[in-house]
Structure formats: structure tokens, C-alpha cells
PDB file of C-alpha atoms and ligand atoms in Angstrom:
ATOM      1  CA  MET W 272      -0.049  -0.006   0.018  1.00  0.00           C
ATOM      2  CA  LYS W 273       1.256   3.497  -0.778  1.00  0.00           C
ATOM      3  CA  LEU W 274      -0.193   6.946  -0.386  1.00  0.00           C
ATOM      4  CA  TYR W 275       0.606   9.625  -2.960  1.00  0.00           C
ATOM      5  CA  ASP W 276       0.612  12.944  -1.105  1.00  0.00           C
ATOM      6  CA  PHE W 277       1.429  16.665  -1.293  1.00  0.00           C
ATOM      7  CA  PRO W 278       2.024  18.763   1.793  1.00  0.00           C
ATOM      8  CA  GLY W 279       0.402  22.069   0.829  1.00  0.00           C
ATOM      9  CA  ALA W 280      -2.885  20.905  -0.606  1.00  0.00           C
ATOM     10  CA  PRO W 281      -6.236  20.494   1.336  1.00  0.00           C
ATOM     11  CA  ASN W 282      -7.628  17.087   0.199  1.00  0.00           C
ATOM     12  CA  PRO W 283      -4.296  15.306   1.022  1.00  0.00           C
ATOM     13  CA  LYS W 284      -4.138  17.236   4.333  1.00  0.00           C
ATOM     14  CA  LYS W 285      -7.770  16.134   5.246  1.00  0.00           C
ATOM     15  CA  LEU W 286      -6.607  12.498   4.807  1.00  0.00           C
ATOM     16  CA  ARG W 287      -3.379  12.964   6.769  1.00  0.00           C
ATOM     17  CA  ILE W 288      -5.299  14.458   9.674  1.00  0.00           C
ATOM     18  CA  TYR W 289      -7.687  11.427   9.648  1.00  0.00           C
ATOM     19  CA  LEU W 290      -4.808   8.930   9.532  1.00  0.00           C
ATOM     20  CA  ALA W 291      -2.967  10.783  12.399  1.00  0.00           C
ATOM     21  CA  GLU W 292      -6.195  10.814  14.488  1.00  0.00           C
ATOM     22  CA  LYS W 293      -6.605   7.031  13.933  1.00  0.00           C
ATOM     23  CA  GLY W 294      -2.878   6.303  14.371  1.00  0.00           C
ATOM     24  CA  ILE W 295      -2.686   4.541  11.028  1.00  0.00           C
ATOM     25  CA  GLU W 296       0.698   4.620   9.232  1.00  0.00           C
ATOM     26  CA  VAL W 297       0.957   4.265   5.510  1.00  0.00           C
ATOM     27  CA  PRO W 298       4.104   4.515   3.306  1.00  0.00           C
ATOM     28  CA  VAL W 299       4.066   7.826   1.476  1.00  0.00           C
ATOM     29  CA  GLU W 300       5.388   9.145  -1.830  1.00  0.00           C
ATOM     30  CA  GLN W 301       5.348  12.897  -2.397  1.00  0.00           C
ATOM     31  CA  VAL W 302       4.067  14.094  -5.803  1.00  0.00           C
ATOM     32  CA  ASP W 303       4.964  17.666  -6.576  1.00  0.00           C
ATOM     33  CA  LEU W 304       1.782  19.487  -7.742  1.00  0.00           C
ATOM     34  CA  VAL W 305       3.797  22.744  -8.303  1.00  0.00           C
ATOM     35  CA  SER W 306       5.965  21.144 -11.042  1.00  0.00           C
ATOM     36  CA  GLY W 307       3.056  19.161 -12.427  1.00  0.00           C
ATOM     37  CA  ARG W 308       4.351  15.609 -11.558  1.00  0.00           C
ATOM     38  CA  ASN W 309       0.630  14.701 -11.078  1.00  0.00           C
ATOM     39  CA  ARG W 310       0.073  15.398 -14.762  1.00  0.00           C
ATOM     40  CA  THR W 311       2.764  12.979 -16.108  1.00  0.00           C
ATOM     41  CA  PRO W 312       1.518  10.039 -18.199  1.00  0.00           C
ATOM     42  CA  GLU W 313       2.866   7.765 -15.486  1.00  0.00           C
ATOM     43  CA  PHE W 314       0.825   9.402 -12.692  1.00  0.00           C
ATOM     44  CA  LEU W 315      -2.323   9.748 -14.935  1.00  0.00           C
ATOM     45  CA  LYS W 316      -2.342   5.947 -15.105  1.00  0.00           C
ATOM     46  CA  LYS W 317      -2.879   5.951 -11.340  1.00  0.00           C
ATOM     47  CA  ASN W 318      -5.489   8.765 -11.360  1.00  0.00           C
ATOM     48  CA  PRO W 319      -6.739   9.945 -14.874  1.00  0.00           C
ATOM     49  CA  LEU W 320      -7.975  13.089 -13.231  1.00  0.00           C
ATOM     50  CA  GLY W 321      -4.444  13.912 -11.779  1.00  0.00           C
ATOM     51  CA  GLY W 322      -5.744  14.796  -8.310  1.00  0.00           C
ATOM     52  CA  LEU W 323      -4.234  13.976  -4.978  1.00  0.00           C
ATOM     53  CA  PRO W 324      -4.480  12.026  -2.698  1.00  0.00           C
ATOM     54  CA  VAL W 325      -4.183   8.637  -4.291  1.00  0.00           C
ATOM     55  CA  LEU W 326      -4.007   5.351  -2.363  1.00  0.00           C
ATOM     56  CA  GLU W 327      -2.231   2.591  -4.319  1.00  0.00           C
ATOM     57  CA  LEU W 328      -3.292  -0.900  -3.090  1.00  0.00           C
ATOM     58  CA  ASP W 329      -1.055  -3.954  -2.878  1.00  0.00           C
ATOM     59  CA  ASP W 330      -2.532  -5.302  -6.232  1.00  0.00           C
ATOM     60  CA  GLY W 331      -1.495  -2.031  -7.948  1.00  0.00           C
ATOM     61  CA  SER W 332      -4.944  -0.600  -8.274  1.00  0.00           C
ATOM     62  CA  CYS W 333      -5.659   2.911  -7.047  1.00  0.00           C
ATOM     63  CA  LEU W 334      -8.315   4.628  -4.941  1.00  0.00           C
ATOM     64  CA  THR W 335      -8.534   8.279  -5.989  1.00  0.00           C
ATOM     65  CA  GLU W 336     -11.105  10.267  -3.891  1.00  0.00           C
ATOM     66  CA  SER W 337     -10.030  11.456  -0.385  1.00  0.00           C
ATOM     67  CA  LEU W 338     -13.455  10.545   1.138  1.00  0.00           C
ATOM     68  CA  ALA W 339     -13.483   7.093  -0.481  1.00  0.00           C
ATOM     69  CA  ILE W 340      -9.998   6.500   0.855  1.00  0.00           C
ATOM     70  CA  ILE W 341     -11.017   7.652   4.341  1.00  0.00           C
ATOM     71  CA  GLU W 342     -14.035   5.339   4.251  1.00  0.00           C
ATOM     72  CA  TYR W 343     -11.864   2.388   3.091  1.00  0.00           C
ATOM     73  CA  PHE W 344      -9.592   2.853   6.155  1.00  0.00           C
ATOM     74  CA  GLU W 345     -12.623   3.467   8.386  1.00  0.00           C
ATOM     75  CA  ASP W 346     -14.155   0.122   7.457  1.00  0.00           C
ATOM     76  CA  GLN W 347     -10.853  -1.627   8.324  1.00  0.00           C
ATOM     77  CA  HIS W 348     -10.234   0.366  11.502  1.00  0.00           C
ATOM     78  CA  PRO W 349     -13.661   1.069  12.970  1.00  0.00           C
ATOM     79  CA  GLU W 350     -12.408   2.129  16.444  1.00  0.00           C
ATOM     80  CA  PRO W 351     -12.573   4.875  17.540  1.00  0.00           C
ATOM     81  CA  PRO W 352     -15.430   5.664  15.079  1.00  0.00           C
ATOM     82  CA  MET W 353     -14.737   8.842  13.018  1.00  0.00           C
ATOM     83  CA  ILE W 354     -18.014   8.710  10.943  1.00  0.00           C
ATOM     84  CA  GLY W 355     -20.424   8.246  13.879  1.00  0.00           C
ATOM     85  CA  ALA W 356     -21.415   5.140  15.793  1.00  0.00           C
ATOM     86  CA  THR W 357     -25.172   4.966  15.038  1.00  0.00           C
ATOM     87  CA  PRO W 358     -27.104   5.381  11.785  1.00  0.00           C
ATOM     88  CA  LEU W 359     -28.198   8.967  12.851  1.00  0.00           C
ATOM     89  CA  GLU W 360     -24.691   9.872  14.010  1.00  0.00           C
ATOM     90  CA  ARG W 361     -23.323   8.646  10.720  1.00  0.00           C
ATOM     91  CA  ALA W 362     -25.879  10.658   8.736  1.00  0.00           C
ATOM     92  CA  ARG W 363     -25.280  13.819  10.803  1.00  0.00           C
ATOM     93  CA  THR W 364     -21.462  13.449  10.493  1.00  0.00           C
ATOM     94  CA  ARG W 365     -21.665  12.942   6.747  1.00  0.00           C
ATOM     95  CA  GLU W 366     -24.091  15.862   6.395  1.00  0.00           C
ATOM     96  CA  ILE W 367     -21.842  18.339   8.186  1.00  0.00           C
ATOM     97  CA  GLU W 368     -18.708  16.969   6.462  1.00  0.00           C
ATOM     98  CA  ARG W 369     -20.329  17.648   3.090  1.00  0.00           C
ATOM     99  CA  ILE W 370     -21.102  21.181   4.155  1.00  0.00           C
ATOM    100  CA  CYS W 371     -17.495  21.610   5.162  1.00  0.00           C
ATOM    101  CA  GLU W 372     -16.168  20.389   1.822  1.00  0.00           C
ATOM    102  CA  LEU W 373     -18.731  21.719  -0.583  1.00  0.00           C
ATOM    103  CA  GLY W 374     -19.269  25.054   1.195  1.00  0.00           C
ATOM    104  CA  VAL W 375     -15.971  25.850   2.913  1.00  0.00           C
ATOM    105  CA  LEU W 376     -13.224  24.018   0.945  1.00  0.00           C
ATOM    106  CA  ASN W 377     -14.837  24.618  -2.467  1.00  0.00           C
ATOM    107  CA  GLY W 378     -15.836  28.131  -1.493  1.00  0.00           C
ATOM    108  CA  VAL W 379     -12.264  29.056  -0.586  1.00  0.00           C
ATOM    109  CA  ALA W 380     -10.893  27.305  -3.750  1.00  0.00           C
ATOM    110  CA  THR W 381     -13.314  29.372  -5.896  1.00  0.00           C
ATOM    111  CA  VAL W 382     -12.242  32.623  -4.321  1.00  0.00           C
ATOM    112  CA  PHE W 383      -8.550  31.706  -4.556  1.00  0.00           C
ATOM    113  CA  GLN W 384      -8.725  30.624  -8.243  1.00  0.00           C
ATOM    114  CA  ASN W 385     -10.695  33.748  -9.248  1.00  0.00           C
ATOM    115  CA  THR W 386      -8.515  36.294  -7.413  1.00  0.00           C
ATOM    116  CA  HIS W 387      -5.011  35.011  -6.978  1.00  0.00           C
ATOM    117  CA  PRO W 388      -2.338  36.110  -9.615  1.00  0.00           C
ATOM    118  CA  MET W 389      -1.091  32.460  -9.712  1.00  0.00           C
ATOM    119  CA  PHE W 390      -4.281  31.551 -11.631  1.00  0.00           C
ATOM    120  CA  ALA W 391      -4.425  34.626 -13.874  1.00  0.00           C
ATOM    121  CA  GLY W 392      -2.917  32.825 -16.866  1.00  0.00           C
ATOM    122  CA  ARG W 393      -4.612  29.515 -16.144  1.00  0.00           C
ATOM    123  CA  ILE W 394      -8.326  30.218 -15.954  1.00  0.00           C
ATOM    124  CA  LYS W 395     -10.670  33.097 -16.994  1.00  0.00           C
ATOM    125  CA  GLN W 396     -10.906  34.836 -13.641  1.00  0.00           C
ATOM    126  CA  SER W 397     -14.202  36.333 -12.726  1.00  0.00           C
ATOM    127  CA  ALA W 398     -15.128  38.820  -9.880  1.00  0.00           C
ATOM    128  CA  ASP W 399     -18.668  37.387 -10.013  1.00  0.00           C
ATOM    129  CA  ALA W 400     -17.370  33.797  -9.479  1.00  0.00           C
ATOM    130  CA  ALA W 401     -15.191  35.031  -6.611  1.00  0.00           C
ATOM    131  CA  GLU W 402     -18.195  36.741  -4.999  1.00  0.00           C
ATOM    132  CA  GLY W 403     -20.293  33.579  -5.431  1.00  0.00           C
ATOM    133  CA  GLY W 404     -17.518  31.519  -3.736  1.00  0.00           C
ATOM    134  CA  ARG W 405     -17.422  34.054  -0.895  1.00  0.00           C
ATOM    135  CA  MET W 406     -21.179  33.851  -0.399  1.00  0.00           C
ATOM    136  CA  ARG W 407     -21.063  29.955  -0.460  1.00  0.00           C
ATOM    137  CA  LEU W 408     -18.235  30.056   2.068  1.00  0.00           C
ATOM    138  CA  GLY W 409     -20.009  32.509   4.404  1.00  0.00           C
ATOM    139  CA  ASN W 410     -23.330  30.639   4.350  1.00  0.00           C
ATOM    140  CA  ALA W 411     -21.603  27.260   5.034  1.00  0.00           C
ATOM    141  CA  LEU W 412     -19.603  28.672   7.861  1.00  0.00           C
ATOM    142  CA  LYS W 413     -22.643  30.173   9.545  1.00  0.00           C
ATOM    143  CA  VAL W 414     -24.274  26.702   9.490  1.00  0.00           C
ATOM    144  CA  ILE W 415     -21.161  25.129  10.870  1.00  0.00           C
ATOM    145  CA  ASP W 416     -20.689  27.749  13.499  1.00  0.00           C
ATOM    146  CA  ALA W 417     -24.317  27.071  14.817  1.00  0.00           C
ATOM    147  CA  ARG W 418     -23.752  23.294  14.585  1.00  0.00           C
ATOM    148  CA  ILE W 419     -20.575  23.535  16.691  1.00  0.00           C
ATOM    149  CA  GLY W 420     -22.250  25.626  19.254  1.00  0.00           C
ATOM    150  CA  THR W 421     -20.529  24.850  22.593  1.00  0.00           C
ATOM    151  CA  LYS W 422     -19.417  21.367  21.515  1.00  0.00           C
ATOM    152  CA  PRO W 423     -15.750  20.494  21.353  1.00  0.00           C
ATOM    153  CA  PHE W 424     -15.850  19.005  17.851  1.00  0.00           C
ATOM    154  CA  VAL W 425     -17.745  19.779  14.587  1.00  0.00           C
ATOM    155  CA  ALA W 426     -20.123  16.789  14.977  1.00  0.00           C
ATOM    156  CA  GLY W 427     -20.295  16.302  18.687  1.00  0.00           C
ATOM    157  CA  ASN W 428     -18.040  15.126  21.450  1.00  0.00           C
ATOM    158  CA  ARG W 429     -15.327  13.347  19.526  1.00  0.00           C
ATOM    159  CA  PRO W 430     -13.316  14.031  16.384  1.00  0.00           C
ATOM    160  CA  THR W 431     -14.782  12.934  13.071  1.00  0.00           C
ATOM    161  CA  ILE W 432     -14.153  13.314   9.421  1.00  0.00           C
ATOM    162  CA  ALA W 433     -15.928  16.659   9.623  1.00  0.00           C
ATOM    163  CA  ASP W 434     -13.035  18.033  11.784  1.00  0.00           C
ATOM    164  CA  CYS W 435     -10.571  16.720   9.263  1.00  0.00           C
ATOM    165  CA  THR W 436     -12.212  18.422   6.319  1.00  0.00           C
ATOM    166  CA  LEU W 437     -12.856  21.721   8.138  1.00  0.00           C
ATOM    167  CA  LEU W 438      -9.316  21.997   9.453  1.00  0.00           C
ATOM    168  CA  ALA W 439      -7.801  21.291   5.972  1.00  0.00           C
ATOM    169  CA  SER W 440     -10.221  23.904   4.512  1.00  0.00           C
ATOM    170  CA  LEU W 441      -9.347  26.567   7.067  1.00  0.00           C
ATOM    171  CA  ASP W 442      -5.615  25.931   6.623  1.00  0.00           C
ATOM    172  CA  PHE W 443      -6.182  26.400   2.895  1.00  0.00           C
ATOM    173  CA  ALA W 444      -8.035  29.618   3.641  1.00  0.00           C
ATOM    174  CA  GLN W 445      -5.097  30.898   5.638  1.00  0.00           C
ATOM    175  CA  PHE W 446      -2.713  29.963   2.813  1.00  0.00           C
ATOM    176  CA  ALA W 447      -5.010  31.606   0.173  1.00  0.00           C
ATOM    177  CA  GLY W 448      -5.420  34.733   2.230  1.00  0.00           C
ATOM    178  CA  VAL W 449      -9.213  34.223   2.453  1.00  0.00           C
ATOM    179  CA  GLU W 450     -10.497  35.728   5.745  1.00  0.00           C
ATOM    180  CA  ILE W 451     -12.876  33.809   8.064  1.00  0.00           C
ATOM    181  CA  PRO W 452     -15.344  36.317   9.515  1.00  0.00           C
ATOM    182  CA  LYS W 453     -14.416  37.139  13.107  1.00  0.00           C
ATOM    183  CA  ASP W 454     -17.963  36.941  14.414  1.00  0.00           C
ATOM    184  CA  LEU W 455     -17.967  33.125  13.884  1.00  0.00           C
ATOM    185  CA  THR W 456     -16.773  32.622  17.326  1.00  0.00           C
ATOM    186  CA  ASN W 457     -17.535  28.914  17.631  1.00  0.00           C
ATOM    187  CA  VAL W 458     -15.605  28.171  14.421  1.00  0.00           C
ATOM    188  CA  HIS W 459     -12.573  30.242  15.700  1.00  0.00           C
ATOM    189  CA  ARG W 460     -12.693  28.566  19.162  1.00  0.00           C
ATOM    190  CA  TRP W 461     -12.923  25.125  17.562  1.00  0.00           C
ATOM    191  CA  ALA W 462     -10.034  25.832  15.190  1.00  0.00           C
ATOM    192  CA  ALA W 463      -7.712  27.121  17.888  1.00  0.00           C
ATOM    193  CA  ALA W 464      -8.401  24.014  20.005  1.00  0.00           C
ATOM    194  CA  PHE W 465      -8.149  21.574  17.068  1.00  0.00           C
ATOM    195  CA  ARG W 466      -4.855  23.119  15.905  1.00  0.00           C
ATOM    196  CA  ARG W 467      -3.383  22.092  19.274  1.00  0.00           C
ATOM    197  CA  ARG W 468      -3.975  18.466  18.476  1.00  0.00           C
ATOM    198  CA  PRO W 469      -0.902  16.515  17.066  1.00  0.00           C
ATOM    199  CA  SER W 470      -2.958  15.501  14.075  1.00  0.00           C
ATOM    200  CA  ALA W 471      -3.267  19.120  13.007  1.00  0.00           C
ATOM    201  CA  LYS W 472       0.422  19.118  12.039  1.00  0.00           C
ATOM    202  CA  ALA W 473       0.171  15.959   9.943  1.00  0.00           C
TER     203      ALA W 473
HETATM  204  N1  GSH J  80     -12.347  15.257  -5.117  1.00  0.00           N
HETATM  205  C1  GSH J  80     -11.005  14.989  -5.020  1.00  0.00           C
HETATM  206  C2  GSH J  80     -10.173  16.184  -5.316  1.00  0.00           C
HETATM  207  C3  GSH J  80      -8.682  15.968  -5.571  1.00  0.00           C
HETATM  208  C4  GSH J  80      -8.010  17.248  -5.960  1.00  0.00           C
HETATM  209  O1  GSH J  80      -8.410  17.993  -6.742  1.00  0.00           O
HETATM  210  N2  GSH J  80      -6.828  17.369  -5.304  1.00  0.00           N
HETATM  211  C5  GSH J  80      -6.113  18.627  -5.563  1.00  0.00           C
HETATM  212  C6  GSH J  80      -5.297  18.950  -4.312  1.00  0.00           C
HETATM  213  S1  GSH J  80      -6.303  19.501  -2.970  1.00  0.00           S
HETATM  214  C7  GSH J  80      -5.103  18.329  -6.591  1.00  0.00           C
HETATM  215  O2  GSH J  80      -4.428  17.404  -6.692  1.00  0.00           O
HETATM  216  N3  GSH J  80      -5.015  19.402  -7.563  1.00  0.00           N
HETATM  217  C8  GSH J  80      -4.060  19.375  -8.624  1.00  0.00           C
HETATM  218  C9  GSH J  80      -4.635  19.092  -9.960  1.00  0.00           C
HETATM  219  O3  GSH J  80      -5.773  18.630 -10.057  1.00  0.00           O
HETATM  220  O4  GSH J  80      -3.816  19.245 -10.914  1.00  0.00           O
HETATM  221  C10 GSH J  80     -10.618  14.364  -3.628  1.00  0.00           C
HETATM  222  O5  GSH J  80     -11.368  14.645  -2.689  1.00  0.00           O
HETATM  223  O6  GSH J  80      -9.646  13.579  -3.472  1.00  0.00           O
END
């Protein structure tokens, strides 16, 4: 088994936080996204979409979506549960995790890609698209802030995949220079606490 990884990117980071929380160790090979090593014919055989992370299994086949990879590990290492322990907990955890990824991670990515000079020559940047991304981000964060409330973790009293996705998304926001509104006090309190966990440095 081998994990293809890149330190600065949010989807690989989400998976590394999960693995660190679980105490699962996997051999890792770095694939440099900046120089485009993920776009070489050799790597595209592993993932035709070129994205990271990729988990290569012992038979040489590859899993290519971060959440699918997490669920593959979760099925083999069910304790402690990180996608909930009952049908309702599992549904609630998945629900809020989707809001973290589709609202926060994708919102930050949309703002970044439509405003940062790094993308100026790569895509047709649009102020409207950036504004749409900011709105999606703000709406999702409000829901997440309310869901966290006074709880220690995004989906309750223990860490779940929702924490992994949210931290990776907020780290990405920091890197991209996308501000998280200060009035989201539960999100900020949660982030400060989660960043003190060893897994946050994975
Ligand atoms: N939905 C995929 C997204 C994978 C993805 O787009 N990864 C980004 C890094 S966060 C990447 O590799 N981008 C470089 C590229 O696509 O060329 C997942 O969750 O694994």
C-alpha cells in the first residue's frame, strides 16, 4: 500500500489528519503538484484526473477520492469511530462533512482561483465567480458555527471526518489569504483548539 501525497494541498491534508487521529501509518510518496508531476503520463495511469491524494493498493490498483480512501480505512479500523457510531450519528457526520467540503473548501478554492495572480494565466478569472464563492463560504460557515455551538468538535463530542475536512479547509483559507469572519466565534474557538492536536500538524 502506498499513499501519494502533497503537503500544501487540502484534500491530502484532510486524509493525513484522519490517519494521524486514527494512528494509521501508510508509506508515503510525495508528488509535486507545483511542477506538475501529477500530470505526467505515469501518474495519470494511477489517477486519470490527476488529483491527490491517491492510495495505491497492494494489487497495484488505486483509490482516487479522499473521502472514499477515508471510508476504506474506516471500514478496516472502525475504532474509534470517526464517521459516527449509530445510523443517525453517521448521517449527521456525513451531512456536516459535506457542508465543510462543498461550502468551505470549495468556496475558498473558488475565491482563490478567481482572485490570485497564480491563476491569472490558467483560468478566466471572474469577480462574480469570486463573489459567489465568498457567499457559499459565508453561508456554510454560519451553519457550521451554529452546529458546533458549545461542542468540542464539529459533529459532537469526539473528532470525526468533519473536523478533518474543516481544518484542512481553514488551513487552505489561511494559505490563500481568504478571511474567516471574526464573528464566527464557535468556528474560531474550535479551530484554535483543534490546531493544538498533534494530528493538525500531519
Ligand atoms: N475530489 C478529489 C479532489 C482531488 C484534488 O483536486 N486534489 C487537488 C489537491 S487538494 C489536486 O491534486 N489538484 C491538482 C490538480 O488537479 O492538478 C478528492 O477529494 O480527493
